[in-house]
mmCIF file of C-alpha atoms in Angstrom:
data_model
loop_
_atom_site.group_PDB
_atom_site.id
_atom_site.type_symbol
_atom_site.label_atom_id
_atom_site.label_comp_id
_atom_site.label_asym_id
_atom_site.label_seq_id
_atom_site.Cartn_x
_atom_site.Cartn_y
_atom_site.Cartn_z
ATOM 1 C CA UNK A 218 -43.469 -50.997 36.426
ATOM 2 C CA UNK A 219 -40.310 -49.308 37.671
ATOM 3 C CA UNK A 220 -42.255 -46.226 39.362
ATOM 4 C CA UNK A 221 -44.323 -48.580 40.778
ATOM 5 C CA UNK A 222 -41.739 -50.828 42.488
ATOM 6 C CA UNK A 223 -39.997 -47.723 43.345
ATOM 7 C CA UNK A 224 -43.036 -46.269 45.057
ATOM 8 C CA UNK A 225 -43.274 -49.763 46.676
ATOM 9 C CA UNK A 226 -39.593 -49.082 48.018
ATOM 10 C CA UNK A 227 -39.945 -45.887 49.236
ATOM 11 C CA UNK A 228 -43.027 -47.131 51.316
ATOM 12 C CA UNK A 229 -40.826 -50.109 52.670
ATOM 13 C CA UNK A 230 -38.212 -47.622 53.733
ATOM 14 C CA UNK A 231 -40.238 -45.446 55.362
ATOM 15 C CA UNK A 232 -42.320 -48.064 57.079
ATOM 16 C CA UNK A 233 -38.773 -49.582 58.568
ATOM 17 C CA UNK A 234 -38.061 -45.608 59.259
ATOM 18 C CA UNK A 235 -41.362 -45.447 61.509
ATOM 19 C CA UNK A 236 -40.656 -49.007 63.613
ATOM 20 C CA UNK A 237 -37.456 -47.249 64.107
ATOM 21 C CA UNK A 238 -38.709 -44.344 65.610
ATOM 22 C CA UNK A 239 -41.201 -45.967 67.877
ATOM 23 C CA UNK A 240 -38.508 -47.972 69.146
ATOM 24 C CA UNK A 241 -36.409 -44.554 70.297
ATOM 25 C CA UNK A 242 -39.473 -43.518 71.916
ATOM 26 C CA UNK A 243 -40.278 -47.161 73.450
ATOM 27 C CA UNK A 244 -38.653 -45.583 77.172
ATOM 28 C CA UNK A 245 -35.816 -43.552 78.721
ATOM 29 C CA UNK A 246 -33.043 -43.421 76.329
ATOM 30 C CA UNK A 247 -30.503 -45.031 78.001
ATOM 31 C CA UNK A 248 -32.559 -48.127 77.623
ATOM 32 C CA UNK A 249 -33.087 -47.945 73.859
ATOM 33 C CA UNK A 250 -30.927 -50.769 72.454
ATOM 34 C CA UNK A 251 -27.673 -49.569 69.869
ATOM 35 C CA UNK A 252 -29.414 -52.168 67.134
ATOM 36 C CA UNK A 253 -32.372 -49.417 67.041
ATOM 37 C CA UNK A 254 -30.744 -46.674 66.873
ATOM 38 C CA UNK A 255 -28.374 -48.415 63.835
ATOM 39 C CA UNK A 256 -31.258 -49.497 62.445
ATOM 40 C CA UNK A 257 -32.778 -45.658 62.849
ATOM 41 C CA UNK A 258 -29.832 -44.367 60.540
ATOM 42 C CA UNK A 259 -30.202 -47.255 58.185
ATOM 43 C CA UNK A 260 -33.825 -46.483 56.938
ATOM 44 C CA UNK A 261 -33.170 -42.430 57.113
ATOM 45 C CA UNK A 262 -30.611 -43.290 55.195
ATOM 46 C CA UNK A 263 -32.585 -45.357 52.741
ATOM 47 C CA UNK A 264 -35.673 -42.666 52.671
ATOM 48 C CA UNK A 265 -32.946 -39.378 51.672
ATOM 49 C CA UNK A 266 -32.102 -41.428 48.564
ATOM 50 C CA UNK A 267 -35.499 -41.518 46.957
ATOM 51 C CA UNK A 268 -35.829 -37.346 48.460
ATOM 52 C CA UNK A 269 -32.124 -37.044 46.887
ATOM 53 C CA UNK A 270 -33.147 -38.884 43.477
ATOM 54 C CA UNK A 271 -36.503 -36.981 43.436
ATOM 55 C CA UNK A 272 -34.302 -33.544 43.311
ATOM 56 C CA UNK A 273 -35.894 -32.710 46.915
ATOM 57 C CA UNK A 274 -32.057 -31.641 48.683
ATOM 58 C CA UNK A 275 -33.851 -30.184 51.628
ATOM 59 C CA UNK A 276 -35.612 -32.858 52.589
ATOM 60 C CA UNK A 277 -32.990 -35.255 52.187
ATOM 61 C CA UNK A 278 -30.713 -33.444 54.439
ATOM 62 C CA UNK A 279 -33.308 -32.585 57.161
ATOM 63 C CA UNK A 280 -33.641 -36.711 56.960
ATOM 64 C CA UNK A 281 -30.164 -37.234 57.371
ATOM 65 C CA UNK A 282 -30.185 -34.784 60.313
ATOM 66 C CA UNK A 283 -32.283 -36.995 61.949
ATOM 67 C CA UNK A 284 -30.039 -39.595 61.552
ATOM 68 C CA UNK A 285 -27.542 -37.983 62.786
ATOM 69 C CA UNK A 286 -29.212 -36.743 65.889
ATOM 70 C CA UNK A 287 -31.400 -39.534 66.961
ATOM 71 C CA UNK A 288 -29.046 -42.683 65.571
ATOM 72 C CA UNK A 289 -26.164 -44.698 66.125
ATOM 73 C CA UNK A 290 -22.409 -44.629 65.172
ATOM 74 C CA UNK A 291 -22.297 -46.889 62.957
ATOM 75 C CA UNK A 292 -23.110 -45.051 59.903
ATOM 76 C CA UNK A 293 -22.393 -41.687 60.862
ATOM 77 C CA UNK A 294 -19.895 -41.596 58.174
ATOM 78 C CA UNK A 295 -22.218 -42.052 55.527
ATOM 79 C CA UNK A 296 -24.603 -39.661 56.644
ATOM 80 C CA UNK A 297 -22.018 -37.404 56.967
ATOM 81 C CA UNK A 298 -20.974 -37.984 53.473
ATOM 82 C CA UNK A 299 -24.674 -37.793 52.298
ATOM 83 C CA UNK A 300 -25.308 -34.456 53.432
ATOM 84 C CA UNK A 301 -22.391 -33.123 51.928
ATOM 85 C CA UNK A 302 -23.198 -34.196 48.643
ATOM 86 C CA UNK A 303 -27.218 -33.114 49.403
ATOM 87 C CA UNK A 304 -25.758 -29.516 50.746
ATOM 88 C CA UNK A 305 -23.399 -29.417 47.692
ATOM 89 C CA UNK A 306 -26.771 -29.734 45.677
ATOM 90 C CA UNK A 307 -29.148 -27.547 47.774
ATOM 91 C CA UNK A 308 -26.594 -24.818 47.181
ATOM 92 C CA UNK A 309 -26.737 -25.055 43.462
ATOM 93 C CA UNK A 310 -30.322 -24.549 43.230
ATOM 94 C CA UNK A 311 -31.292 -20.784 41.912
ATOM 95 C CA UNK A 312 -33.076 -19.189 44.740
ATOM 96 C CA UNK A 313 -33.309 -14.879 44.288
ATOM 97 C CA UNK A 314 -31.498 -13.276 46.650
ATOM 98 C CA UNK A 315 -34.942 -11.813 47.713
ATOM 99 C CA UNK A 316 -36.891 -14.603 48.079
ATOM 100 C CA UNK A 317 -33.993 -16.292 50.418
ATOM 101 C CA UNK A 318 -33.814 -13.221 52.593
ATOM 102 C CA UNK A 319 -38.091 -13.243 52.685
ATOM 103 C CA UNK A 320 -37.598 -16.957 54.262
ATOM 104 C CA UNK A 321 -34.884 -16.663 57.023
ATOM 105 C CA UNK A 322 -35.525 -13.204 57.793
ATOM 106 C CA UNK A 323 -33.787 -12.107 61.433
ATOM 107 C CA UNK A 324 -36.101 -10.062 63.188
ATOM 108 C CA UNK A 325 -33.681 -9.555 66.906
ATOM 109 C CA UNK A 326 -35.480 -8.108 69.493
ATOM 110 C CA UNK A 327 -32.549 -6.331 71.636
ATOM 111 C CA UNK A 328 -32.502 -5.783 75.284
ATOM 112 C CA UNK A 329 -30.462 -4.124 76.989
ATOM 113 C CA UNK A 330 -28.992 -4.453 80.899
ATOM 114 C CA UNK A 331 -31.817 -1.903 82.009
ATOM 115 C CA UNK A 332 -34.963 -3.706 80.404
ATOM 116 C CA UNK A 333 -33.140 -7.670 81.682
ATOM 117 C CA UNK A 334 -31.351 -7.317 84.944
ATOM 118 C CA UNK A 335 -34.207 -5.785 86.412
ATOM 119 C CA UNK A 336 -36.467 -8.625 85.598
ATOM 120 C CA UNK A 337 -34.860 -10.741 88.616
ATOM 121 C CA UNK A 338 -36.478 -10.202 92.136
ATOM 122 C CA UNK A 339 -32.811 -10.072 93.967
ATOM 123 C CA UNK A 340 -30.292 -7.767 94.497
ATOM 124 C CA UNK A 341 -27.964 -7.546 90.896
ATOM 125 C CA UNK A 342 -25.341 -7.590 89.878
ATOM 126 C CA UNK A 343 -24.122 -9.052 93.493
ATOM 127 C CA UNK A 344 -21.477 -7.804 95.400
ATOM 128 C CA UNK A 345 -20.172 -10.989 94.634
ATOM 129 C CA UNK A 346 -19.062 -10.394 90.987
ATOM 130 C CA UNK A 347 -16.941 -13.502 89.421
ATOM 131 C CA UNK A 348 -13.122 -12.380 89.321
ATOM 132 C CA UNK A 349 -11.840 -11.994 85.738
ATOM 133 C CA UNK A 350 -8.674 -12.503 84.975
ATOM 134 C CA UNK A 351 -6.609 -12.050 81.234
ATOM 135 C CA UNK A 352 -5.427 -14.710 79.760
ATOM 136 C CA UNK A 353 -4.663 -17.006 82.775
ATOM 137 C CA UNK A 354 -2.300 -19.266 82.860
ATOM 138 C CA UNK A 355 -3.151 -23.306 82.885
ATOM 139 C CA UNK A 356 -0.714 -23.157 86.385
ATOM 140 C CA UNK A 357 -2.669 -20.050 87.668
ATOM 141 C CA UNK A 358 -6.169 -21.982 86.659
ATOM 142 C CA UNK A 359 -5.346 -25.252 88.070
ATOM 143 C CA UNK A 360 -4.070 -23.563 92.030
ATOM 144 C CA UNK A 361 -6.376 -20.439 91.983
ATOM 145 C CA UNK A 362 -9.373 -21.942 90.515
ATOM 146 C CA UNK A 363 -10.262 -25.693 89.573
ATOM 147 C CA UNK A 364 -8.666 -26.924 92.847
ATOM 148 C CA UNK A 365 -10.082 -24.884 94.515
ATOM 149 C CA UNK A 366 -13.529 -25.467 92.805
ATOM 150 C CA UNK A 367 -14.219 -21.623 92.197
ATOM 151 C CA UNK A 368 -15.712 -19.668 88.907
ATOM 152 C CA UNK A 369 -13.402 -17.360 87.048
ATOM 153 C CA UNK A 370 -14.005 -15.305 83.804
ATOM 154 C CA UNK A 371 -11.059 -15.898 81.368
ATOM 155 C CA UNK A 372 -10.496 -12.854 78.857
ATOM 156 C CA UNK A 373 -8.120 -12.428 75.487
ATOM 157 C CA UNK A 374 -8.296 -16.243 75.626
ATOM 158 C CA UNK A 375 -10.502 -16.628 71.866
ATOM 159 C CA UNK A 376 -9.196 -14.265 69.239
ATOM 160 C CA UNK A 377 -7.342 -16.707 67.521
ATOM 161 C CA UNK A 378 -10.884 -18.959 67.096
ATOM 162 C CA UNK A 379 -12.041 -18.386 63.767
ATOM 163 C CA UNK A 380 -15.499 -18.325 64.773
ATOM 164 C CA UNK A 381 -14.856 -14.664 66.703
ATOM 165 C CA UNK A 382 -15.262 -13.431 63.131
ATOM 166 C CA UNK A 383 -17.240 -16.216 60.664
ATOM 167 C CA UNK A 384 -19.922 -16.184 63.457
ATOM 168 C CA UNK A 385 -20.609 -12.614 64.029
ATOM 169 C CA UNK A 386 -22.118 -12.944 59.853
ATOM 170 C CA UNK A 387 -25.433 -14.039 59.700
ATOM 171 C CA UNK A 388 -25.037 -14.747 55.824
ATOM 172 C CA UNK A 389 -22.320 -17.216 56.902
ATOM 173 C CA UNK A 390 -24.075 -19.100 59.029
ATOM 174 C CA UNK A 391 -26.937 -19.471 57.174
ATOM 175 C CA UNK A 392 -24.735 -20.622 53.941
ATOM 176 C CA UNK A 393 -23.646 -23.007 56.246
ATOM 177 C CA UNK A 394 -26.084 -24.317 58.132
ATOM 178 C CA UNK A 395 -29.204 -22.709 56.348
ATOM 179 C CA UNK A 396 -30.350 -26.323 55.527
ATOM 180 C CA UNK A 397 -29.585 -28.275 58.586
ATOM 181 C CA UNK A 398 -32.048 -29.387 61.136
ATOM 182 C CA UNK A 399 -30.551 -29.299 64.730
ATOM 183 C CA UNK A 400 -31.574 -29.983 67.875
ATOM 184 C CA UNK A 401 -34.003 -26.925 69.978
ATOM 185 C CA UNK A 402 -35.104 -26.075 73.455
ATOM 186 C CA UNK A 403 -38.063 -24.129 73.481
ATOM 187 C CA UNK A 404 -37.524 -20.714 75.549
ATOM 188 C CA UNK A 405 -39.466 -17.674 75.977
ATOM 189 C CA UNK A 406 -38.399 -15.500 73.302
ATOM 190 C CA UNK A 407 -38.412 -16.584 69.194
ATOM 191 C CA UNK A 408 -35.242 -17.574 68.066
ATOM 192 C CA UNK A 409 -33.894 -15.795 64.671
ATOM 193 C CA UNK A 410 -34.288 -18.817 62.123
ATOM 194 C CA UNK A 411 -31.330 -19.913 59.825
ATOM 195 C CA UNK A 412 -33.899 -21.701 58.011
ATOM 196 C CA UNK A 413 -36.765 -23.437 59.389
ATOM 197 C CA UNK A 414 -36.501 -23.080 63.038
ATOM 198 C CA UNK A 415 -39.027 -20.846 63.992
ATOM 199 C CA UNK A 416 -39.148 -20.794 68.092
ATOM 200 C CA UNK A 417 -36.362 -21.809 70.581
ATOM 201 C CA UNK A 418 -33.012 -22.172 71.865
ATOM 202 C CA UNK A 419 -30.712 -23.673 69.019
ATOM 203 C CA UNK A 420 -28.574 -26.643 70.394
ATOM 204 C CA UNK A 421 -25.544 -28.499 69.099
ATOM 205 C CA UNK A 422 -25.164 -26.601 66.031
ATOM 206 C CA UNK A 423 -21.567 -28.398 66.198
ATOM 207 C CA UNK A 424 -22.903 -31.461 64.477
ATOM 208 C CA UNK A 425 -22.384 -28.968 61.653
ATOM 209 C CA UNK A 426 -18.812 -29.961 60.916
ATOM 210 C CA UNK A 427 -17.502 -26.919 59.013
ATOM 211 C CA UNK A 428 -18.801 -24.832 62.443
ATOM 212 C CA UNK A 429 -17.098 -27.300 64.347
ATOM 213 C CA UNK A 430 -14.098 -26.232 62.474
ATOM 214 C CA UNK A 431 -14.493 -22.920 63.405
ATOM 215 C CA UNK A 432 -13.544 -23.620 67.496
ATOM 216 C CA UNK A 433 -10.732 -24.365 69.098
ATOM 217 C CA UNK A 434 -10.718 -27.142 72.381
ATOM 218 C CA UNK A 435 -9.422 -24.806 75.222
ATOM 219 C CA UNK A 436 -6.434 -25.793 77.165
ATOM 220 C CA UNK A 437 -8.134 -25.471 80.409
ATOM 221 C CA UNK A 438 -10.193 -28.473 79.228
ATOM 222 C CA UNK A 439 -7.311 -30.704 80.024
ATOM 223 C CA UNK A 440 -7.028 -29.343 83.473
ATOM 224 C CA UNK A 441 -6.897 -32.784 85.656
ATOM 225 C CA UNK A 442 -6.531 -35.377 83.382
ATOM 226 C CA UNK A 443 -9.574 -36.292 82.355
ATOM 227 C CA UNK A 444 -11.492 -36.625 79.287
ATOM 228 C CA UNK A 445 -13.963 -34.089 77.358
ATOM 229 C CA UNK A 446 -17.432 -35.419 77.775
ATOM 230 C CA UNK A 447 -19.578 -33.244 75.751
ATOM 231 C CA UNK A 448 -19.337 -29.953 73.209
ATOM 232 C CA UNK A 449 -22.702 -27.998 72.427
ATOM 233 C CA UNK A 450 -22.993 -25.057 71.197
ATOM 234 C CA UNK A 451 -26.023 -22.166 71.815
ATOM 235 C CA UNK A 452 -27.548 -19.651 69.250
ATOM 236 C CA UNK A 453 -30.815 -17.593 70.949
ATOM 237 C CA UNK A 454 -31.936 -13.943 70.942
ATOM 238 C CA UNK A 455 -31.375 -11.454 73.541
ATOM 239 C CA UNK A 456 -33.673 -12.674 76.452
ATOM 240 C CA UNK A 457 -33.337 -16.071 75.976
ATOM 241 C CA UNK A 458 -33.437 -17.956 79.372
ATOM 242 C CA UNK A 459 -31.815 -21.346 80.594
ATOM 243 C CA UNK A 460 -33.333 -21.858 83.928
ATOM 244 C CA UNK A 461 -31.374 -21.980 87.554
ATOM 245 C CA UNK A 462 -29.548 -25.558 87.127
ATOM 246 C CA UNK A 463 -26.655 -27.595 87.610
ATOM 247 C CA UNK A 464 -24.594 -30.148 85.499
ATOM 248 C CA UNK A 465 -22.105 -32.806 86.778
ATOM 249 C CA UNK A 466 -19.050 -31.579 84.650
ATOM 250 C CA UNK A 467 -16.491 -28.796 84.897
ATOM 251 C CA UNK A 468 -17.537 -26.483 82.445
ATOM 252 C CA UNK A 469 -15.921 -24.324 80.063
ATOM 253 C CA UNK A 470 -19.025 -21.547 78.777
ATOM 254 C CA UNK A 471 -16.978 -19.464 75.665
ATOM 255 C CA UNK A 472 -19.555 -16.191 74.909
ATOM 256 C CA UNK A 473 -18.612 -16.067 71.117
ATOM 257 C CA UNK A 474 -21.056 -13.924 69.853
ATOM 258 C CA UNK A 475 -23.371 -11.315 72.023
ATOM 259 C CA UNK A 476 -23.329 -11.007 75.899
ATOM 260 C CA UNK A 477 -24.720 -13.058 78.638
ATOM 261 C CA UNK A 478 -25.857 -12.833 82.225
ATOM 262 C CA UNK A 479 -24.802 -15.500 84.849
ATOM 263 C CA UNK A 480 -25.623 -16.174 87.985
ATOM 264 C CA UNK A 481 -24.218 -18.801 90.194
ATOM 265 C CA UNK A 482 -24.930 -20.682 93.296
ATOM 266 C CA UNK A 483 -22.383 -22.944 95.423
ATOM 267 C CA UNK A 484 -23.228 -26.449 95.018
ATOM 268 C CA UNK A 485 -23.356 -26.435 99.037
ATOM 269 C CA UNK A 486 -26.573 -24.974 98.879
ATOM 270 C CA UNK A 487 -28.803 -27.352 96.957
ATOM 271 C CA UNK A 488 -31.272 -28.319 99.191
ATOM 272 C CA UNK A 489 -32.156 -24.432 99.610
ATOM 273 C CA UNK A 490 -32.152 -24.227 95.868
ATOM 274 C CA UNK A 491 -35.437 -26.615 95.820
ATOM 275 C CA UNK A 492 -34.362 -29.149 93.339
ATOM 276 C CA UNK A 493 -36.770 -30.905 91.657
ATOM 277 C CA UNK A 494 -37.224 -34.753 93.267
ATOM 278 C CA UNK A 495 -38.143 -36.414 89.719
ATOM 279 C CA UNK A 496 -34.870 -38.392 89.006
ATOM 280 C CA UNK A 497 -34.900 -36.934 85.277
ATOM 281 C CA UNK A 498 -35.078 -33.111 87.177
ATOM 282 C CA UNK A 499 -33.004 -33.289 89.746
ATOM 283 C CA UNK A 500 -30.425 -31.276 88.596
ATOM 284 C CA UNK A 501 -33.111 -28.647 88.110
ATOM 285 C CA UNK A 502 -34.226 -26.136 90.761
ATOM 286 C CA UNK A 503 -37.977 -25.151 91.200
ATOM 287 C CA UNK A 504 -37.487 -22.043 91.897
ATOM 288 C CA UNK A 505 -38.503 -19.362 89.037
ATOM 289 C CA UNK A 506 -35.680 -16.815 89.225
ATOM 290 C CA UNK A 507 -37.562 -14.629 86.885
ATOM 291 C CA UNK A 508 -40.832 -14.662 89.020
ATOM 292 C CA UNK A 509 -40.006 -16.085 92.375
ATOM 293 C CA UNK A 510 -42.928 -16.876 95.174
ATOM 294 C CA UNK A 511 -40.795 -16.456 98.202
ATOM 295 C CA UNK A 512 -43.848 -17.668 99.915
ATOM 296 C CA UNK A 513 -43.172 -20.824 98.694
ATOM 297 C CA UNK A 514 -39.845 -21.020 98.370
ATOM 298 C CA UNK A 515 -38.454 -18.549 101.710
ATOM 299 C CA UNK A 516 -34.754 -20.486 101.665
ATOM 300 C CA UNK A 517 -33.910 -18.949 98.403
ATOM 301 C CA UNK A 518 -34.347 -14.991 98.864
ATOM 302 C CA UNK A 519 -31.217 -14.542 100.986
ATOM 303 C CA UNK A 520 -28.995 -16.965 99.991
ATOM 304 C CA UNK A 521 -25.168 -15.768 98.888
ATOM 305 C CA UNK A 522 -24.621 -15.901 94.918
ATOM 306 C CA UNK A 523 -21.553 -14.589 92.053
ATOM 307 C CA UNK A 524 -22.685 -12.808 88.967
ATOM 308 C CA UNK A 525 -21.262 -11.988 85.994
ATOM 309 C CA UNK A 526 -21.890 -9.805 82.770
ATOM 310 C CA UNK A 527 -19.995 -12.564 79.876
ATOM 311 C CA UNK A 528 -18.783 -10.087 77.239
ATOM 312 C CA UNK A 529 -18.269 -11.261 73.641
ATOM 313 C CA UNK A 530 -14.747 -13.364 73.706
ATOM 314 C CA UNK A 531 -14.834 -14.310 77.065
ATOM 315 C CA UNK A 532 -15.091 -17.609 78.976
ATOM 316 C CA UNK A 533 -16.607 -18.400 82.202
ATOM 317 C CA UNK A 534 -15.217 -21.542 84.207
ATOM 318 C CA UNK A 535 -18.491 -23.390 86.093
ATOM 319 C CA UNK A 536 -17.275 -26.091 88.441
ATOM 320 C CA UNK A 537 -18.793 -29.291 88.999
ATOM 321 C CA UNK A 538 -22.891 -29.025 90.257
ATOM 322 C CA UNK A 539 -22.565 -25.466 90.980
ATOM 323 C CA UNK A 540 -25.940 -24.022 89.833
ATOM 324 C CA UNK A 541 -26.481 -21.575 87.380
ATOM 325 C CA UNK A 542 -28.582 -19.323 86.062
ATOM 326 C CA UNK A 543 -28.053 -17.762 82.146
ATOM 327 C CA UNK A 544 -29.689 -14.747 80.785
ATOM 328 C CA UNK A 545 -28.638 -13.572 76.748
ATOM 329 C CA UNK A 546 -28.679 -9.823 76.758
ATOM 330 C CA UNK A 547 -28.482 -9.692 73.269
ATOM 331 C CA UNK A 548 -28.692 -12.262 70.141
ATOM 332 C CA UNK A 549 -26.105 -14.577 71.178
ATOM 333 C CA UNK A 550 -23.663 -17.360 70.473
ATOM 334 C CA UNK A 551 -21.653 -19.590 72.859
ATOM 335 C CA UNK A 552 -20.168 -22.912 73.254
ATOM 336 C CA UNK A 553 -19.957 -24.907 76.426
ATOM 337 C CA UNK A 554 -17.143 -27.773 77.084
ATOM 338 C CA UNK A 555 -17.691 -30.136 79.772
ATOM 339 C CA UNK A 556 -15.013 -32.221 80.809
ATOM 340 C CA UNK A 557 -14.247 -34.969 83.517
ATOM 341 C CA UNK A 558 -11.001 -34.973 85.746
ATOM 342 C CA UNK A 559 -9.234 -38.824 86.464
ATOM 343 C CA UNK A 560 -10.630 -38.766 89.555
ATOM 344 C CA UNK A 561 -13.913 -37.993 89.325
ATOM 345 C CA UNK A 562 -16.611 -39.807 89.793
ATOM 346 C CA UNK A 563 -19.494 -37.388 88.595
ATOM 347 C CA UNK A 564 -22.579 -38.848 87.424
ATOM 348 C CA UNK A 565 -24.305 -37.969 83.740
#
């Protein structure tokens, strides 16, 4: 009788679990109302018990994920807790040491500057390379470059992050985030999987908390007296491509792990940039930077841009809406801090 009302339950749940998730996908998500997205965390709440009490750890934590991803704040603090206590268990389970490296097996494919660079139609690097400067100083960023509203590559600015080390070990991170589900962007190279992702550009990894732990906020972040408006971190093989956009933040991108490719475009010269007119894309340009029909888009061949090779430890400063373009030359890992000034009245 027990099973059966238990079975009865776990139907209930997920039912509850599936209104839920219609709801999140009833329109834009700005429009989704807080109650649903409460009510989201509730029932994947609910449906990781009877995974957790069933002994299935995995799934209870990639159901907690999703809670943590797709709900509200209200009970973020009890998923948290809950996927502790499901990792904590996960991690006891015997699994060979063989059959663990047979399931996340990292296959890179490298590339170096020769096989990538070439790969863009336009002159590169630029003769416009992005100044770096060591270890700048918040007064030197603040006159020479955020007031201004110019890039700058900051070096010997990260060896005191933890994660210079902890992520360069692919062993770590999959320990610690080998059974988490996180957000992806599909790209045009496979990702290396820390468990189950297969294809894609990894995203916000720093919902993980002990990764979280392993960053530091920088400084520059407090340039202008604003607030920090989002934190997202970036884990893709070499060739991995985000395409030529812009966001509506000052932007902090730290290269923690690999080496990237940037190019940038003054936010002056949008309209020659072909942005897309969709509302949802119109911080995107149409314009293929990888396989560009000049035919179509003639504005675009001859227009002034900075470059930049982002070594390993290094940060890159991307003002407000100007447009970028990001290449990984190798596997790579970065984190990206956008932050408002008190005067700003950016858009998100």
């Amino acid at each position: 009788m027990s099973t059966l009302a238990a079975a009865g339950d776990l139907r209930a749940a997920e039912a509850a679990l599936e209104v839920a998730w219609e709801q999140l996908h009833s329109g834009p998500w700005h429009s989704v109302l807080p109650i649903w997205r409460d009510a989201y965390s509730m029932a994947c709440l609910r449906v990781a018990g009877f995974s957790y009490a069933a002994g299935e750890f995995s799934e209870a934590i990639r159901v907690l994920d999703m809670g943590l991803i797709m709900g509200g704040l209200a009970l973020r603090k009890d998923l948290e807790s809950a996927i502790d206590k499901a990792t904590a268990k996960a991690s006891a389970v015997t699994v060979s040491d063989q059959g663990a490296e047979a399931q996340c097996r990292v296959v890179p494919r490298e590339f170096n500057d020769a096989e990538v660079l070439p790969a863009l139609p336009m002159k590169s690097l630029s003769s416009n390379i992005v100044s770096k400067r060591s270890a700048l100083s918040m007064e030197e960023f603040l006159c020479d470059y955020f007031l201004s509203g110019c890039p700058v590559v900051i070096s010997e600015c990260m060896a005191h992050w933890p994660a210079r080390t902890k992520w360069n070990d692919m062993d770590y991170l999959k320990r610690i985030a080998g059974y988490r589900t996180v957000p992806v962007e599909i790209v045009f190279y496979a990702v290396e999987c820390l468990r189950d992702l297969k294809t894609g550009k990894v995203e916000n990894i720093l919902q993980i908390e002990e990764l979280r732990k392993d960053i530091l906020i920088p400084d520059y972040c407090f340039t202008g007296g604003g607030e920090l408006k989002s934190l997202n971190a970036w884990f893709g093989p070499a060739g991995t491509v985000t395409p030529l956009h812009h966001d509506p933040h000052h932007n902090i991108l730290a290269q923690v792990v690999g080496r990237k490719y940037v190019r940038l475009y003054r936010a002056t010269l949008s309209e020659e940039l072909y942005p897309y007119n969709e509302s949802m894309l119109k911080n995107s340009s149409q314009v293929d930077l990888d396989s560009m029909d000049v035919n179509k888009f003639p504005k675009v061949h001859d227009l002034e841009f900075m470059d930049c090779i982002l070594e390993e430890g290094e940060m890159l400063y991307i003002p407000p809406k100007w447009w970028h373009y990001v290449r990984s030359l190798t596997k790579s890992l970065s984190v990206s801090f956008w932050w408002s000034d008190s005067g700003s009245s950016e858009g998100s």
